[in-house]
Amino acid sequence: MTQEPSSTPSQGDAVDQAPAPVSDETHHDQDAATLAVSPAGDSPPKNPARKIAALVVLVMLVLVAWYVVTDRLAPYSSRGAVSGYLAQLTPRVAGQVTEVFVQDGEVVEAGRPLFRLDTRPFELAVRRAEADLAQAMQATEASAASIMASQAVVTQARVELENVRASTNRILSLARRDLVAQVDADNARAELRSAQAGVARAEADLESAMLALGERGLDNPEVLAAQVRLEQAQLDLELATVTAPTRGAVTNLQLAVGTYVSPGTPAITFFDARGAWITADLRENQLGNVTPGDRVAILFDAVPGRVFEGRVQSIAWGIDPGRPTTGGLMQNQPANEWFEPARRMPVHIELEGGLEAWPRAVRAGGKVSVVVFAQGRDNPVAWLSSALLRLRAWLSYLY
């Protein structure tokens, strides 16, 4: 019996027609082989965050180190201000303003009249005092004319002495700080001695006139009382005109004719033009090496692009911490911050060259930046600090 061929493919034919399944291990080996033969430029890029973080940390460390070093060698402060002698001029007698002789911002010389009160009440007081003295002198059978004239001379000499003494004290104060020439101080002392001699001479003349009355006139209490009243009335009449104590400038003028002013009431704000300095606030931890006489680089915001030279005059001995008291005991200050900043101490700085070196654009209260060379200027920190301040001077044109 003949056998028919089977239609089922043989095992060998099945292998030829259908590919054998490939396992996961085979795929993994193929990927590894592909990576092994791929060029190095096809590797994934590295994350740059680590390098950036390292750079930021390095920059912060450099800034902290610079911050600490400059505080010890060349402390810097942008919290400075121009300071000056400010006086609130008030009359020494009460009255109504009848004349104002100056304008706001005007520069005046010493002795220049600023304003005047109504003089009629003071003139009447002088006439009344003269009449009282004449009546007292008639009672002693003496002439009052020479005594009244001598008394007026004494009063005028004493007023002049008071003005000269105030002016001399200011000039000597400026001379001790080398802001005025020594010859000006010598002239001021000479003027003071001359004024004192004038008072002594006027008092001697008055004493001579009183001696002419005899012993009875000198001891008469009515004559003495009348003489004192006349002197006071003449002094009040002199003080009805308020004058400039020194050379200076009138600012913020608001005084008007008709205003009633009294002693102790500020009438005119007056700046003494012969003295000015810089007050810079430095943190306590910046004052470790700062001493009077240290050189200072100064930048005025009013004069951009230019750096001035100065020196430390003094360091304040203390400030008001603002601690309240209750029942005679000091209270604890509340802690409002985790890291309380160091307090700032005022440092008095003088400009080199005196008043002649002060720029005209600078005004009292103007903003100032300073660098104090606590360890001299011959070190890299001082050089770099000077360069940074000069750069800031040019940038101050913009802000």
XYZ file of C-alpha atoms in Angstrom:
399
model
C 0.000 0.000 0.000
C 1.502 3.249 -1.062
C 1.985 5.901 1.685
C 0.968 9.595 0.859
C 3.307 12.336 1.690
C 2.345 14.281 4.865
C 1.332 17.896 4.474
C 2.757 18.814 7.910
C 6.096 20.518 7.533
C 9.031 18.911 9.089
C 10.944 20.285 12.010
C 13.689 21.561 9.812
C 11.245 23.340 7.513
C 9.577 25.006 10.522
C 12.902 26.476 11.634
C 13.436 27.913 8.190
C 10.029 29.565 7.935
C 9.557 31.158 11.440
C 12.392 32.995 13.246
C 13.141 31.943 16.735
C 12.109 34.362 19.512
C 14.881 36.604 20.890
C 15.158 36.879 24.664
C 15.572 40.135 26.734
C 19.107 39.160 27.629
C 19.991 39.144 23.949
C 18.611 42.684 23.493
C 20.559 43.904 26.534
C 23.787 42.463 25.168
C 23.184 44.152 21.838
C 22.580 47.602 23.493
C 25.731 47.255 25.546
C 27.702 46.375 22.449
C 26.271 49.393 20.610
C 27.261 51.764 23.444
C 30.695 50.226 23.554
C 31.374 51.007 19.906
C 29.631 54.489 19.877
C 31.928 57.563 19.896
C 32.534 59.567 23.105
C 30.704 62.668 21.814
C 27.366 60.866 21.946
C 27.439 60.592 25.803
C 24.682 62.515 27.701
C 25.713 66.082 28.921
C 26.631 66.552 32.568
C 24.492 68.732 34.907
C 26.191 72.206 35.375
C 24.316 72.982 38.602
C 27.162 71.677 40.726
C 29.694 74.057 39.146
C 27.328 77.021 39.450
C 26.678 76.275 43.119
C 30.407 76.024 43.802
C 30.985 79.360 42.052
C 28.223 81.058 44.057
C 29.655 79.749 47.343
C 33.128 80.947 46.346
C 31.843 84.434 45.505
C 29.977 84.629 48.819
C 33.102 83.629 50.739
C 35.134 86.290 48.939
C 32.516 88.964 49.701
C 32.353 87.991 53.371
C 36.146 88.080 53.631
C 36.232 91.494 51.943
C 33.493 92.730 54.263
C 35.447 91.700 57.354
C 38.835 92.952 56.156
C 37.576 96.377 55.075
C 35.807 96.892 58.387
C 39.182 96.572 60.103
C 41.462 98.341 57.619
C 39.306 100.757 55.603
C 35.755 101.042 57.002
C 33.187 102.543 54.643
C 29.952 104.348 55.425
C 27.363 105.971 53.194
C 25.488 107.345 56.203
C 27.293 110.655 56.508
C 25.900 114.175 56.575
C 27.214 117.724 56.451
C 26.910 119.422 59.832
C 27.229 123.074 60.787
C 26.611 125.587 63.541
C 22.892 126.300 63.519
C 21.416 129.017 65.703
C 17.790 129.877 66.294
C 18.030 133.619 66.839
C 15.525 135.027 69.305
C 15.097 138.553 70.627
C 15.993 139.243 74.227
C 13.007 141.556 74.599
C 9.399 141.134 73.559
C 7.720 143.217 70.929
C 6.114 143.461 67.513
C 8.302 143.190 64.414
C 8.273 146.439 62.432
C 11.148 145.832 59.985
C 12.867 142.786 58.449
C 16.186 143.711 56.819
C 17.192 140.388 55.225
C 15.859 137.886 52.716
C 15.806 134.096 52.749
C 19.185 132.635 51.785
C 21.052 135.929 52.155
C 24.634 135.896 53.455
C 25.237 138.620 56.035
C 28.243 139.902 57.930
C 28.606 140.071 61.691
C 26.653 142.954 63.212
C 24.283 143.313 60.259
C 20.745 144.156 61.482
C 18.345 141.299 60.821
C 15.051 142.639 62.142
C 13.777 145.312 64.482
C 10.986 145.457 67.008
C 8.758 148.435 67.679
C 11.069 150.811 69.569
C 8.420 153.199 70.903
C 7.768 151.305 74.164
C 11.508 151.139 74.847
C 12.052 154.813 74.044
C 9.281 155.719 76.465
C 10.894 153.528 79.104
C 14.207 155.347 78.598
C 12.552 158.757 78.939
C 10.744 157.629 82.064
C 13.960 156.304 83.592
C 15.758 159.539 82.746
C 13.022 161.504 84.448
C 13.235 159.308 87.526
C 16.990 159.770 87.679
C 16.680 163.522 87.209
C 14.167 163.686 90.023
C 16.465 161.668 92.260
C 19.410 163.870 91.363
C 17.442 167.014 92.108
C 16.764 165.607 95.506
C 20.506 165.443 96.077
C 21.042 168.907 94.564
C 23.119 167.608 91.659
C 22.946 167.722 87.890
C 21.847 164.505 86.201
C 22.962 165.377 82.680
C 26.537 164.135 82.976
C 25.496 160.980 84.795
C 22.860 160.112 82.208
C 25.374 160.625 79.395
C 27.941 158.515 81.190
C 25.369 155.822 81.895
C 24.462 155.668 78.203
C 28.134 155.256 77.292
C 28.493 152.425 79.826
C 25.446 150.649 78.456
C 26.669 150.912 74.869
C 30.159 149.706 75.858
C 28.734 146.663 77.664
C 26.571 145.708 74.665
C 29.581 145.978 72.385
C 31.674 143.886 74.789
C 29.027 141.154 74.818
C 28.950 140.994 71.010
C 32.746 141.010 70.738
C 33.075 138.264 73.380
C 30.624 135.989 71.522
C 32.423 136.566 68.220
C 35.845 135.986 69.807
C 34.751 132.691 71.350
C 33.594 131.413 67.967
C 36.809 132.468 66.228
C 38.997 130.855 68.916
C 36.951 127.637 68.621
C 37.555 127.579 64.870
C 41.239 128.381 65.383
C 41.664 125.374 67.693
C 40.404 123.220 64.796
C 42.698 125.012 62.291
C 39.719 126.362 60.339
C 40.849 129.994 60.518
C 44.285 131.598 60.400
C 46.143 132.335 63.646
C 46.232 136.007 62.770
C 42.413 136.060 62.893
C 42.532 134.588 66.401
C 45.075 137.221 67.482
C 42.917 139.992 66.039
C 39.877 138.608 67.863
C 41.764 138.612 71.182
C 42.874 142.197 70.539
C 39.292 143.277 69.813
C 38.121 141.626 73.040
C 40.786 143.437 75.081
C 39.847 146.707 73.409
C 36.154 146.204 74.205
C 36.979 145.366 77.830
C 39.088 148.494 78.065
C 36.192 150.509 76.626
C 33.850 149.212 79.332
C 36.386 149.980 82.038
C 36.878 153.487 80.668
C 33.120 154.152 80.482
C 32.612 152.857 84.028
C 35.447 155.075 85.245
C 33.828 158.107 83.642
C 30.516 157.207 85.263
C 32.196 156.794 88.624
C 33.819 160.187 88.227
C 30.437 161.754 87.480
C 28.946 160.057 90.529
C 31.839 161.198 92.705
C 31.016 164.745 91.718
C 27.774 164.307 93.674
C 29.663 163.780 96.879
C 29.245 161.053 99.448
C 25.574 161.768 99.882
C 24.825 161.222 96.188
C 26.736 157.928 95.995
C 24.931 156.480 98.976
C 21.467 157.671 98.035
C 19.351 154.572 97.323
C 16.895 156.512 95.173
C 19.692 157.633 92.870
C 21.090 154.091 92.635
C 17.654 152.621 91.861
C 16.961 155.260 89.215
C 20.363 154.625 87.652
C 19.666 150.875 87.392
C 16.279 151.481 85.793
C 17.811 153.824 83.230
C 20.528 151.313 82.363
C 17.938 148.570 81.881
C 15.763 150.784 79.677
C 18.708 151.766 77.498
C 19.753 148.117 77.171
C 16.239 147.084 76.115
C 16.246 149.804 73.476
C 19.556 148.485 72.087
C 18.264 144.913 72.047
C 15.138 145.857 70.100
C 17.310 145.531 66.970
C 18.535 141.953 66.488
C 21.852 141.682 64.633
C 23.840 138.814 63.104
C 26.188 137.305 65.714
C 28.768 136.251 63.097
C 29.157 136.010 59.347
C 26.550 133.536 58.183
C 23.456 132.834 56.154
C 19.760 133.248 56.871
C 17.684 130.220 55.911
C 14.037 129.195 56.093
C 13.008 132.785 56.759
C 9.344 132.993 57.758
C 9.413 136.104 59.913
C 6.956 138.776 58.736
C 6.283 142.343 59.748
C 3.606 142.454 62.422
C 4.625 139.209 64.120
C 4.822 139.421 67.888
C 7.951 137.719 69.207
C 9.197 137.178 72.723
C 12.385 135.873 74.366
C 12.792 132.142 73.812
C 10.675 132.125 70.641
C 12.820 131.296 67.546
C 12.495 134.075 64.987
C 15.270 133.452 62.422
C 17.275 130.344 61.537
C 20.931 131.308 61.142
C 23.893 129.253 59.879
C 27.370 130.266 60.966
C 29.322 130.352 57.691
C 32.696 129.971 59.404
C 32.367 126.396 60.579
C 31.251 123.097 59.042
C 32.183 119.437 59.379
C 31.039 115.935 58.442
C 29.299 113.502 60.776
C 29.602 109.896 59.581
C 27.870 106.992 61.340
C 30.132 103.936 61.614
C 29.093 100.604 63.083
C 30.624 99.669 66.388
C 32.540 96.787 64.830
C 34.117 99.228 62.357
C 35.721 101.401 65.043
C 38.331 98.892 66.216
C 41.251 100.625 64.494
C 39.807 104.109 63.892
C 41.605 106.881 65.793
C 41.599 110.699 65.576
C 43.932 111.864 62.832
C 43.204 109.013 60.398
C 42.978 110.027 56.768
C 39.531 109.950 55.147
C 38.323 109.922 51.531
C 35.080 111.925 51.208
C 32.385 111.863 48.542
C 29.647 114.506 48.506
C 26.523 113.584 46.581
C 26.242 117.267 45.684
C 29.644 117.099 43.909
C 29.636 113.901 41.810
C 32.837 112.711 40.153
C 35.176 114.194 42.771
C 36.705 112.737 45.935
C 37.863 115.063 48.731
C 40.387 114.488 51.502
C 39.787 114.823 55.223
C 40.778 113.496 58.615
C 39.055 112.106 61.682
C 38.655 114.821 64.297
C 36.956 112.818 67.064
C 34.708 109.863 67.837
C 31.561 110.337 69.902
C 31.773 108.921 73.405
C 28.229 107.617 73.311
C 24.726 107.737 71.897
C 21.250 107.571 73.380
C 20.144 103.899 73.266
C 16.539 104.941 73.840
C 15.946 102.671 76.811
C 12.792 103.684 78.724
C 12.556 103.758 82.496
C 9.662 103.088 84.829
C 9.704 103.802 88.517
C 13.371 104.746 88.348
C 14.388 101.378 86.851
C 15.448 100.687 83.295
C 13.260 98.399 81.222
C 14.464 95.531 79.086
C 14.385 96.200 75.378
C 12.298 93.650 73.454
C 14.180 91.447 71.000
C 12.570 92.172 67.651
C 15.256 90.583 65.492
C 17.136 87.316 65.512
C 20.409 89.056 64.714
C 20.376 92.584 66.055
C 22.705 94.792 63.959
C 25.547 96.715 65.535
C 24.759 100.241 66.617
C 26.320 103.190 64.824
C 28.529 105.810 66.440
C 28.961 109.356 65.077
C 32.471 110.182 63.862
C 33.472 113.840 63.477
C 35.435 114.412 60.238
C 37.086 117.662 59.139
C 37.690 118.550 55.493
C 41.296 119.212 54.541
C 41.947 122.809 53.545
C 39.480 124.394 55.946
C 36.573 126.543 54.849
C 38.247 127.498 51.572
C 38.083 123.848 50.436
C 34.328 123.453 50.955
C 32.484 123.236 47.617
C 29.778 125.835 47.117
C 27.174 123.242 46.120
C 27.330 121.474 49.498
C 24.652 122.373 52.022
C 24.118 121.426 55.653
C 22.430 118.036 55.926
C 23.730 116.877 52.517
C 24.526 113.174 52.062
C 28.174 112.106 52.332
C 30.005 108.794 51.826
C 33.381 108.225 53.483
C 36.198 105.687 53.616
C 38.409 105.874 56.721
C 41.952 104.578 56.197
C 42.381 103.146 59.685
C 45.709 101.440 58.811
C 47.033 103.980 56.337
C 46.783 104.103 52.570
C 49.768 101.882 51.712
C 47.995 98.527 51.548
C 45.986 96.699 48.868
C 42.722 97.035 50.799
C 43.110 100.819 50.940
C 43.958 100.969 47.226
C 40.933 98.935 46.233
C 38.653 100.861 48.605
C 39.839 104.137 47.093
C 39.191 102.816 43.583
C 35.683 101.665 44.521
C 34.878 105.044 46.094
C 36.107 106.842 42.997
C 33.928 104.566 40.864
C 30.999 105.415 43.110
C 31.812 109.107 42.647
C 31.321 108.758 38.907
C 28.202 106.675 39.346
C 26.731 109.382 41.572
C 26.022 111.326 38.383
C 23.239 108.792 37.798
C 21.658 108.474 41.260
